[in-house]
Amino acid sequence: MPQSWIQPNQNSFLETFAQAEQLKNYRSTNALNEAKAAELPYAREREEALNAAQIAKAEAQTGKAQSDARNSDGDFAMKMAEFVARDPGNEQAVLGAFQFGVDRFPALGGIAAKLESQRGTPAFAETAASFAMSAKDKAAQQLDVAQFGEQQRHNQAGEGVAQAHLGVAQARLGQDESQFARSEAGKFARADARLQAEGGAQDTRLRQEFNLLPEVKNYKTVIPIVQSAREAVDIDTPAADMNLVYAAAKVMDPESVVRESETEMVVKSGSPAQQWLGQWEYIKGGGRLTPATRRQLMNEVESRAKGHENLYTGTLEQYQSGAPKIGSLPLLRAGRASAQPPSTGFQPPSAGFQIAPDQGPSAPQSKAEFDALPSGARFTDPTGQIRVKP
């Protein structure tokens, strides 16, 4: 009997099962659920970040277009002011410039009308020069404002794009974490499956080892033989006697092959009178064994079977500490075998064999009682022999 399975405080496949169960419940399942729950928020964050990046890019493009337009207006005003300032008294050139400028800036219409009314007067040149100086200053100021606004929008757009990139990076990081969590969950799930497979292989190996033990094989052999002997002990036929003799020989050595010589050995174990009576009964078509011989043989069968049961239950209890999943065989009971199927744990040993004395059929006390017996009924004659009424 391998002792490694009955030592306390030693690692066994049961502890391996417990570790696998703990991994499955605490790490694999939790990690997988957390990964699935985390995947959706990260996907939303990634989508929001991409939308923010697109919005920031569109705003930056709009701001740039507006800034370009203002720069263009400022450049035109600056050039017009420089043109008027070069010769403010040249009425034809100044009025031509204003006529062109009104088409782009309608607000110049008032100044153009004033200059038209001052043609041919010294005031024309003064008004034109004053406009040129004022327009130049305003144009310069407008350019400064436009450049400042463009820079500010550029900075804001850059911040928006940077923020969007950050959001995408965070979303990607979250996705990576989710994938990592799923990978870890899969790793633990595979470890659980491997541990369970190893535990199942150990369980199968233990079952095979247990069933190959001599005491287990002998006990499995003895169970049906004892049952058959119990049914044959009260039957007065040659076949029943052969069944009982076979049971006695087989229970004494379950691994042996019963031969005819062993039958003769059992018959010769009785007294000479028993041997004679057995031969006489055989001639009459009854059993070769006397009731006393049958009782002696049955007692020996029960006693030897009890020894096999004790060996089996002792081994069963030893395996119980290390392999509770091995199902037990039915234990022999008094008069019959237990019909209980193999269980997930071990069954407690039986209370043992309770051998009831073989009383046999009753003996008629008078001829009237004998006549009242039906044909084929068994009875005990005055010599103690069991007979069958014709």
Short mmCIF file of C-alpha atoms in Angstrom, two decimals:
data_model
loop_
_atom_site.label_atom_id
_atom_site.label_comp_id
_atom_site.label_asym_id
_atom_site.label_seq_id
_atom_site.Cartn_x
_atom_site.Cartn_y
_atom_site.Cartn_z
CA MET A 1 0.00 0.00 0.00
CA PRO A 2 1.60 3.32 -0.99
CA GLN A 3 1.89 5.42 2.11
CA SER A 4 2.28 8.76 0.33
CA TRP A 5 -1.50 9.06 0.08
CA ILE A 6 -2.24 8.64 3.76
CA GLN A 7 0.33 10.99 5.27
CA PRO A 8 -1.18 14.17 6.82
CA ASN A 9 0.17 17.61 5.98
CA GLN A 10 1.47 16.51 2.56
CA ASN A 11 0.61 18.11 -0.73
CA SER A 12 -1.84 15.99 -2.66
CA PHE A 13 -3.88 16.40 -5.77
CA LEU A 14 -6.68 17.73 -3.51
CA GLU A 15 -4.55 20.78 -2.70
CA THR A 16 -3.88 21.15 -6.41
CA PHE A 17 -7.63 21.21 -7.02
CA ALA A 18 -8.04 23.84 -4.30
CA GLN A 19 -5.32 26.01 -5.83
CA ALA A 20 -6.92 25.72 -9.25
CA GLU A 21 -10.31 26.66 -7.83
CA GLN A 22 -8.82 29.68 -6.05
CA LEU A 23 -7.09 30.83 -9.23
CA LYS A 24 -10.27 30.45 -11.22
CA ASN A 25 -12.51 32.31 -8.76
CA TYR A 26 -10.13 35.03 -7.59
CA ARG A 27 -7.97 35.84 -10.57
CA SER A 28 -9.14 34.41 -13.87
CA THR A 29 -12.85 35.20 -13.63
CA ASN A 30 -12.38 38.59 -11.98
CA ALA A 31 -9.71 39.67 -14.46
CA LEU A 32 -11.83 38.62 -17.42
CA ASN A 33 -14.91 40.45 -16.13
CA GLU A 34 -12.93 43.59 -15.34
CA ALA A 35 -11.35 43.55 -18.81
CA LYS A 36 -14.74 43.31 -20.49
CA ALA A 37 -16.17 46.08 -18.31
CA ALA A 38 -13.18 48.35 -18.99
CA GLU A 39 -13.18 47.90 -22.76
CA LEU A 40 -16.36 49.94 -23.47
CA PRO A 41 -15.35 53.15 -21.59
CA TYR A 42 -11.95 53.11 -23.27
CA ALA A 43 -13.62 52.81 -26.67
CA ARG A 44 -15.85 55.81 -25.87
CA GLU A 45 -12.87 57.86 -24.68
CA ARG A 46 -10.98 57.03 -27.86
CA GLU A 47 -13.93 58.10 -30.02
CA GLU A 48 -14.40 61.34 -28.04
CA ALA A 49 -10.70 62.13 -28.32
CA LEU A 50 -10.74 61.62 -32.07
CA ASN A 51 -13.81 63.88 -32.38
CA ALA A 52 -12.10 66.56 -30.25
CA ALA A 53 -9.04 66.38 -32.48
CA GLN A 54 -11.14 66.85 -35.60
CA ILE A 55 -13.01 69.80 -34.05
CA ALA A 56 -9.76 71.46 -32.98
CA LYS A 57 -8.33 71.01 -36.45
CA ALA A 58 -11.45 72.53 -38.08
CA GLU A 59 -11.39 75.51 -35.70
CA ALA A 60 -7.74 76.07 -36.42
CA GLN A 61 -8.38 76.05 -40.16
CA THR A 62 -11.29 78.52 -39.78
CA GLY A 63 -9.21 80.84 -37.61
CA LYS A 64 -6.40 80.76 -40.11
CA ALA A 65 -8.76 81.67 -42.95
CA GLN A 66 -10.16 84.58 -40.96
CA SER A 67 -6.69 85.74 -40.05
CA ASP A 68 -5.60 85.53 -43.68
CA ALA A 69 -8.58 87.69 -44.68
CA ARG A 70 -7.76 90.31 -42.07
CA ASN A 71 -4.14 90.31 -43.11
CA SER A 72 -5.21 90.87 -46.68
CA ASP A 73 -7.45 93.81 -45.66
CA GLY A 74 -4.65 95.29 -43.60
CA ASP A 75 -2.20 94.99 -46.46
CA PHE A 76 -4.63 96.75 -48.85
CA ALA A 77 -5.28 99.61 -46.39
CA MET A 78 -1.56 100.00 -45.77
CA LYS A 79 -0.76 100.19 -49.50
CA MET A 80 -3.61 102.66 -50.15
CA ALA A 81 -2.40 104.90 -47.32
CA GLU A 82 1.16 104.78 -48.65
CA PHE A 83 -0.08 105.66 -52.17
CA VAL A 84 -2.08 108.70 -50.96
CA ALA A 85 0.75 109.83 -48.68
CA ARG A 86 3.24 110.00 -51.57
CA ASP A 87 1.27 112.84 -53.29
CA PRO A 88 -1.81 113.95 -51.34
CA GLY A 89 -2.30 116.98 -53.64
CA ASN A 90 -2.68 114.84 -56.79
CA GLU A 91 -6.45 115.00 -56.88
CA GLN A 92 -6.90 112.64 -59.83
CA ALA A 93 -4.67 109.90 -58.34
CA VAL A 94 -6.13 110.24 -54.82
CA LEU A 95 -9.76 110.20 -56.01
CA GLY A 96 -8.95 107.18 -58.25
CA ALA A 97 -7.50 105.31 -55.29
CA PHE A 98 -10.54 106.10 -53.13
CA GLN A 99 -12.91 105.02 -55.88
CA PHE A 100 -11.10 101.66 -56.00
CA GLY A 101 -11.02 101.41 -52.20
CA VAL A 102 -14.76 102.09 -51.79
CA ASP A 103 -15.49 98.92 -53.76
CA ARG A 104 -13.66 96.93 -51.08
CA PHE A 105 -14.34 99.11 -48.05
CA PRO A 106 -17.71 100.95 -48.42
CA ALA A 107 -16.89 102.96 -45.27
CA LEU A 108 -14.41 105.00 -47.37
CA GLY A 109 -17.34 106.48 -49.29
CA GLY A 110 -17.76 109.37 -46.82
CA ILE A 111 -14.12 110.43 -47.11
CA ALA A 112 -14.26 110.07 -50.89
CA ALA A 113 -17.32 112.41 -51.04
CA LYS A 114 -15.54 114.96 -48.80
CA LEU A 115 -12.48 114.93 -51.03
CA GLU A 116 -14.68 115.32 -54.10
CA SER A 117 -16.21 118.47 -52.57
CA GLN A 118 -12.74 119.89 -51.79
CA ARG A 119 -11.32 119.51 -55.28
CA GLY A 120 -9.34 122.61 -56.35
CA THR A 121 -8.88 123.81 -52.76
CA PRO A 122 -5.90 123.56 -50.39
CA ALA A 123 -8.13 121.54 -48.01
CA PHE A 124 -8.06 118.58 -50.41
CA ALA A 125 -4.39 117.87 -49.81
CA GLU A 126 -4.79 118.27 -46.02
CA THR A 127 -7.77 115.87 -45.89
CA ALA A 128 -5.97 113.32 -48.07
CA ALA A 129 -2.77 113.53 -45.97
CA SER A 130 -4.75 113.20 -42.74
CA PHE A 131 -6.52 110.12 -44.11
CA ALA A 132 -3.28 108.58 -45.27
CA MET A 133 -1.66 108.96 -41.86
CA SER A 134 -4.71 107.67 -39.98
CA ALA A 135 -5.23 104.75 -42.37
CA LYS A 136 -1.60 103.76 -42.08
CA ASP A 137 -1.76 103.69 -38.29
CA LYS A 138 -5.03 101.75 -38.30
CA ALA A 139 -3.67 99.30 -40.84
CA ALA A 140 -0.58 98.72 -38.75
CA GLN A 141 -2.70 98.24 -35.67
CA GLN A 142 -5.03 95.89 -37.54
CA LEU A 143 -2.07 93.85 -38.72
CA ASP A 144 -0.78 93.60 -35.18
CA VAL A 145 -4.18 92.48 -33.91
CA ALA A 146 -4.54 89.99 -36.74
CA GLN A 147 -1.11 88.53 -36.11
CA PHE A 148 -1.77 88.34 -32.38
CA GLY A 149 -5.13 86.63 -33.00
CA GLU A 150 -3.59 84.24 -35.44
CA GLN A 151 -0.86 83.31 -32.98
CA GLN A 152 -3.40 82.88 -30.23
CA ARG A 153 -5.60 80.68 -32.39
CA HIS A 154 -2.58 78.75 -33.49
CA ASN A 155 -1.68 78.15 -29.87
CA GLN A 156 -5.24 77.13 -29.03
CA ALA A 157 -5.37 74.84 -32.01
CA GLY A 158 -2.06 73.32 -30.97
CA GLU A 159 -3.38 72.79 -27.47
CA GLY A 160 -6.54 71.21 -28.86
CA VAL A 161 -4.57 68.89 -31.10
CA ALA A 162 -2.21 68.03 -28.25
CA GLN A 163 -5.18 67.35 -25.98
CA ALA A 164 -6.74 65.20 -28.66
CA HIS A 165 -3.49 63.26 -29.08
CA LEU A 166 -3.36 62.84 -25.33
CA GLY A 167 -6.91 61.50 -25.32
CA VAL A 168 -6.08 59.08 -28.11
CA ALA A 169 -2.97 57.98 -26.24
CA GLN A 170 -4.97 57.48 -23.04
CA ALA A 171 -7.63 55.53 -24.91
CA ARG A 172 -4.94 53.41 -26.56
CA LEU A 173 -3.33 52.87 -23.17
CA GLY A 174 -6.68 51.82 -21.77
CA GLN A 175 -7.13 49.44 -24.68
CA ASP A 176 -3.67 48.01 -24.07
CA GLU A 177 -4.53 47.55 -20.40
CA SER A 178 -7.75 45.84 -21.39
CA GLN A 179 -5.89 43.53 -23.76
CA PHE A 180 -3.32 42.85 -21.08
CA ALA A 181 -6.07 42.02 -18.58
CA ARG A 182 -7.69 39.69 -21.08
CA SER A 183 -4.33 38.09 -21.74
CA GLU A 184 -3.75 37.59 -18.02
CA ALA A 185 -7.26 36.18 -17.64
CA GLY A 186 -6.60 33.76 -20.48
CA LYS A 187 -3.29 32.79 -18.92
CA PHE A 188 -4.92 31.97 -15.60
CA ALA A 189 -7.80 30.19 -17.34
CA ARG A 190 -5.30 28.01 -19.21
CA ALA A 191 -3.45 27.37 -15.97
CA ASP A 192 -6.73 26.37 -14.32
CA ALA A 193 -7.55 23.99 -17.16
CA ARG A 194 -4.07 22.46 -16.99
CA LEU A 195 -4.29 21.99 -13.21
CA GLN A 196 -7.73 20.45 -13.51
CA ALA A 197 -6.52 18.11 -16.25
CA GLU A 198 -3.55 17.09 -14.11
CA GLY A 199 -5.86 16.57 -11.13
CA GLY A 200 -8.21 14.46 -13.27
CA ALA A 201 -5.27 12.38 -14.48
CA GLN A 202 -4.17 11.85 -10.88
CA ASP A 203 -7.69 10.83 -9.92
CA THR A 204 -7.80 8.32 -12.78
CA ARG A 205 -4.38 6.96 -11.82
CA LEU A 206 -5.46 6.53 -8.21
CA ARG A 207 -8.61 4.70 -9.25
CA GLN A 208 -6.57 2.35 -11.41
CA GLU A 209 -4.02 1.86 -8.65
CA PHE A 210 -6.76 1.18 -6.08
CA ASN A 211 -8.60 -1.32 -8.29
CA LEU A 212 -5.37 -3.24 -9.02
CA LEU A 213 -4.56 -3.82 -5.35
CA PRO A 214 -4.79 -7.56 -4.46
CA GLU A 215 -7.16 -6.99 -1.54
CA VAL A 216 -9.51 -4.98 -3.77
CA LYS A 217 -9.43 -7.52 -6.60
CA ASN A 218 -10.01 -10.38 -4.16
CA TYR A 219 -12.91 -8.59 -2.52
CA LYS A 220 -14.53 -7.89 -5.90
CA THR A 221 -14.17 -11.59 -6.72
CA VAL A 222 -15.60 -12.74 -3.37
CA ILE A 223 -18.81 -10.65 -3.42
CA PRO A 224 -20.77 -12.62 -6.08
CA ILE A 225 -19.38 -15.95 -4.87
CA VAL A 226 -20.60 -15.44 -1.31
CA GLN A 227 -24.01 -14.39 -2.57
CA SER A 228 -24.24 -17.51 -4.73
CA ALA A 229 -23.19 -19.73 -1.80
CA ARG A 230 -25.84 -18.22 0.46
CA GLU A 231 -28.49 -19.04 -2.14
CA ALA A 232 -27.18 -22.61 -2.63
CA VAL A 233 -26.70 -23.66 0.99
CA ASP A 234 -30.34 -24.74 1.47
CA ILE A 235 -30.76 -26.41 -1.94
CA ASP A 236 -30.30 -30.22 -1.89
CA THR A 237 -29.06 -30.79 -5.47
CA PRO A 238 -25.72 -31.76 -6.97
CA ALA A 239 -25.53 -28.41 -8.74
CA ALA A 240 -26.08 -26.53 -5.47
CA ASP A 241 -23.43 -28.64 -3.74
CA MET A 242 -20.98 -27.96 -6.54
CA ASN A 243 -21.78 -24.26 -6.21
CA LEU A 244 -21.06 -24.36 -2.47
CA VAL A 245 -17.86 -26.37 -2.93
CA TYR A 246 -16.72 -23.93 -5.61
CA ALA A 247 -17.47 -20.99 -3.29
CA ALA A 248 -15.47 -22.53 -0.45
CA ALA A 249 -12.45 -23.18 -2.65
CA LYS A 250 -12.63 -19.78 -4.34
CA VAL A 251 -13.03 -17.78 -1.12
CA MET A 252 -10.02 -19.55 0.38
CA ASP A 253 -7.94 -18.47 -2.64
CA PRO A 254 -9.73 -15.98 -4.94
CA GLU A 255 -6.93 -16.08 -7.52
CA SER A 256 -6.99 -19.87 -7.92
CA VAL A 257 -8.78 -22.00 -10.51
CA VAL A 258 -11.14 -24.52 -8.88
CA ARG A 259 -10.72 -28.05 -10.20
CA GLU A 260 -12.62 -31.33 -9.68
CA SER A 261 -9.94 -32.54 -7.27
CA GLU A 262 -10.78 -29.68 -4.91
CA THR A 263 -14.39 -30.86 -4.89
CA GLU A 264 -13.24 -34.30 -3.80
CA MET A 265 -11.06 -32.67 -1.12
CA VAL A 266 -14.07 -30.91 0.38
CA VAL A 267 -16.14 -34.10 0.44
CA LYS A 268 -13.30 -35.99 2.11
CA SER A 269 -13.07 -33.35 4.83
CA GLY A 270 -16.18 -34.81 6.50
CA SER A 271 -16.36 -37.92 8.68
CA PRO A 272 -16.61 -41.37 7.00
CA ALA A 273 -20.33 -41.42 7.78
CA GLN A 274 -20.76 -38.06 6.15
CA GLN A 275 -18.86 -39.26 3.11
CA TRP A 276 -21.09 -42.34 2.85
CA LEU A 277 -24.27 -40.36 3.30
CA GLY A 278 -23.07 -37.91 0.69
CA GLN A 279 -22.48 -40.72 -1.82
CA TRP A 280 -25.88 -42.23 -0.96
CA GLU A 281 -27.63 -38.94 -1.51
CA TYR A 282 -25.82 -38.52 -4.81
CA ILE A 283 -27.14 -41.90 -5.98
CA LYS A 284 -30.67 -40.86 -5.04
CA GLY A 285 -30.28 -37.64 -7.01
CA GLY A 286 -29.84 -35.38 -3.98
CA GLY A 287 -26.80 -33.41 -2.85
CA ARG A 288 -23.47 -35.04 -2.09
CA LEU A 289 -22.99 -33.01 1.10
CA THR A 290 -24.77 -33.44 4.38
CA PRO A 291 -26.51 -30.47 6.02
CA ALA A 292 -23.78 -30.39 8.66
CA THR A 293 -21.10 -30.32 5.98
CA ARG A 294 -22.97 -27.55 4.19
CA ARG A 295 -23.16 -25.54 7.40
CA GLN A 296 -19.46 -26.07 8.07
CA LEU A 297 -18.58 -24.99 4.54
CA MET A 298 -20.87 -21.97 4.68
CA ASN A 299 -19.40 -20.94 8.03
CA GLU A 300 -15.93 -21.19 6.52
CA VAL A 301 -17.03 -19.20 3.46
CA GLU A 302 -18.50 -16.46 5.67
CA SER A 303 -15.40 -16.36 7.88
CA ARG A 304 -12.96 -16.16 4.97
CA ALA A 305 -15.14 -13.59 3.22
CA LYS A 306 -15.15 -11.51 6.40
CA GLY A 307 -11.35 -11.51 6.27
CA HIS A 308 -11.41 -10.25 2.68
CA GLU A 309 -13.87 -7.53 3.69
CA ASN A 310 -11.66 -6.39 6.57
CA LEU A 311 -8.65 -6.09 4.25
CA TYR A 312 -10.70 -4.18 1.72
CA THR A 313 -12.24 -1.73 4.19
CA GLY A 314 -8.83 -1.12 5.79
CA THR A 315 -7.37 -0.18 2.40
CA LEU A 316 -10.45 1.89 1.67
CA GLU A 317 -10.00 3.93 4.85
CA GLN A 318 -6.33 4.52 4.07
CA TYR A 319 -7.17 5.88 0.61
CA GLN A 320 -9.92 8.01 2.11
CA SER A 321 -7.43 10.55 3.46
CA GLY A 322 -5.87 11.20 0.06
CA ALA A 323 -8.40 10.18 -2.55
CA PRO A 324 -12.01 10.76 -1.46
CA LYS A 325 -13.26 10.65 -5.04
CA ILE A 326 -12.64 6.90 -5.39
CA GLY A 327 -16.02 5.19 -5.15
CA SER A 328 -16.26 2.19 -2.87
CA LEU A 329 -17.55 -1.23 -3.80
CA PRO A 330 -20.69 -2.61 -2.15
CA LEU A 331 -19.87 -4.09 1.24
CA LEU A 332 -21.05 -7.56 2.14
CA ARG A 333 -24.06 -7.57 4.44
CA ALA A 334 -25.61 -10.37 6.43
CA GLY A 335 -27.47 -12.45 3.89
CA ARG A 336 -26.94 -10.18 0.86
CA ALA A 337 -24.64 -7.60 -0.73
CA SER A 338 -25.38 -3.91 -0.41
CA ALA A 339 -27.11 -2.54 -3.50
CA GLN A 340 -25.70 0.93 -2.97
CA PRO A 341 -23.92 2.30 -6.07
CA PRO A 342 -20.35 3.64 -5.83
CA SER A 343 -20.42 7.00 -4.09
CA THR A 344 -18.28 10.10 -4.37
CA GLY A 345 -16.81 9.31 -0.94
CA PHE A 346 -15.99 6.17 0.98
CA GLN A 347 -18.63 4.07 2.67
CA PRO A 348 -18.10 3.13 6.32
CA PRO A 349 -17.19 -0.52 6.92
CA SER A 350 -20.08 -2.87 7.53
CA ALA A 351 -20.86 -4.27 10.91
CA GLY A 352 -19.53 -7.61 9.70
CA PHE A 353 -21.13 -10.94 8.89
CA GLN A 354 -24.01 -12.10 11.01
CA ILE A 355 -24.18 -15.84 10.40
CA ALA A 356 -27.57 -17.31 11.13
CA PRO A 357 -27.55 -21.06 11.88
CA ASP A 358 -28.88 -23.12 9.01
CA GLN A 359 -32.04 -24.69 10.45
CA GLY A 360 -33.14 -26.21 7.13
CA PRO A 361 -36.72 -27.28 6.38
CA SER A 362 -38.82 -28.56 9.25
CA ALA A 363 -39.21 -32.28 9.96
CA PRO A 364 -42.73 -33.76 9.81
CA GLN A 365 -43.76 -34.96 13.24
CA SER A 366 -46.35 -37.42 11.98
CA LYS A 367 -47.50 -39.21 8.86
CA ALA A 368 -50.37 -36.73 8.58
CA GLU A 369 -47.96 -33.82 8.48
CA PHE A 370 -45.89 -35.65 5.85
CA ASP A 371 -48.99 -36.35 3.75
CA ALA A 372 -49.96 -32.67 3.99
CA LEU A 373 -46.71 -31.60 2.31
CA PRO A 374 -47.16 -30.80 -1.40
CA SER A 375 -45.19 -32.61 -4.04
CA GLY A 376 -41.71 -31.07 -4.45
CA ALA A 377 -41.64 -29.70 -0.88
CA ARG A 378 -38.37 -30.03 1.03
CA PHE A 379 -38.31 -31.68 4.46
CA THR A 380 -35.84 -33.09 6.98
CA ASP A 381 -36.04 -36.83 7.58
CA PRO A 382 -35.34 -38.51 10.97
CA THR A 383 -31.65 -38.95 10.06
CA GLY A 384 -31.22 -35.20 9.53
CA GLN A 385 -31.12 -35.43 5.75
CA ILE A 386 -33.00 -32.85 3.67
CA ARG A 387 -35.22 -34.53 1.11
CA VAL A 388 -37.72 -33.54 -1.56
CA LYS A 389 -41.21 -35.09 -1.46
CA PRO A 390 -41.96 -36.95 -4.70
#
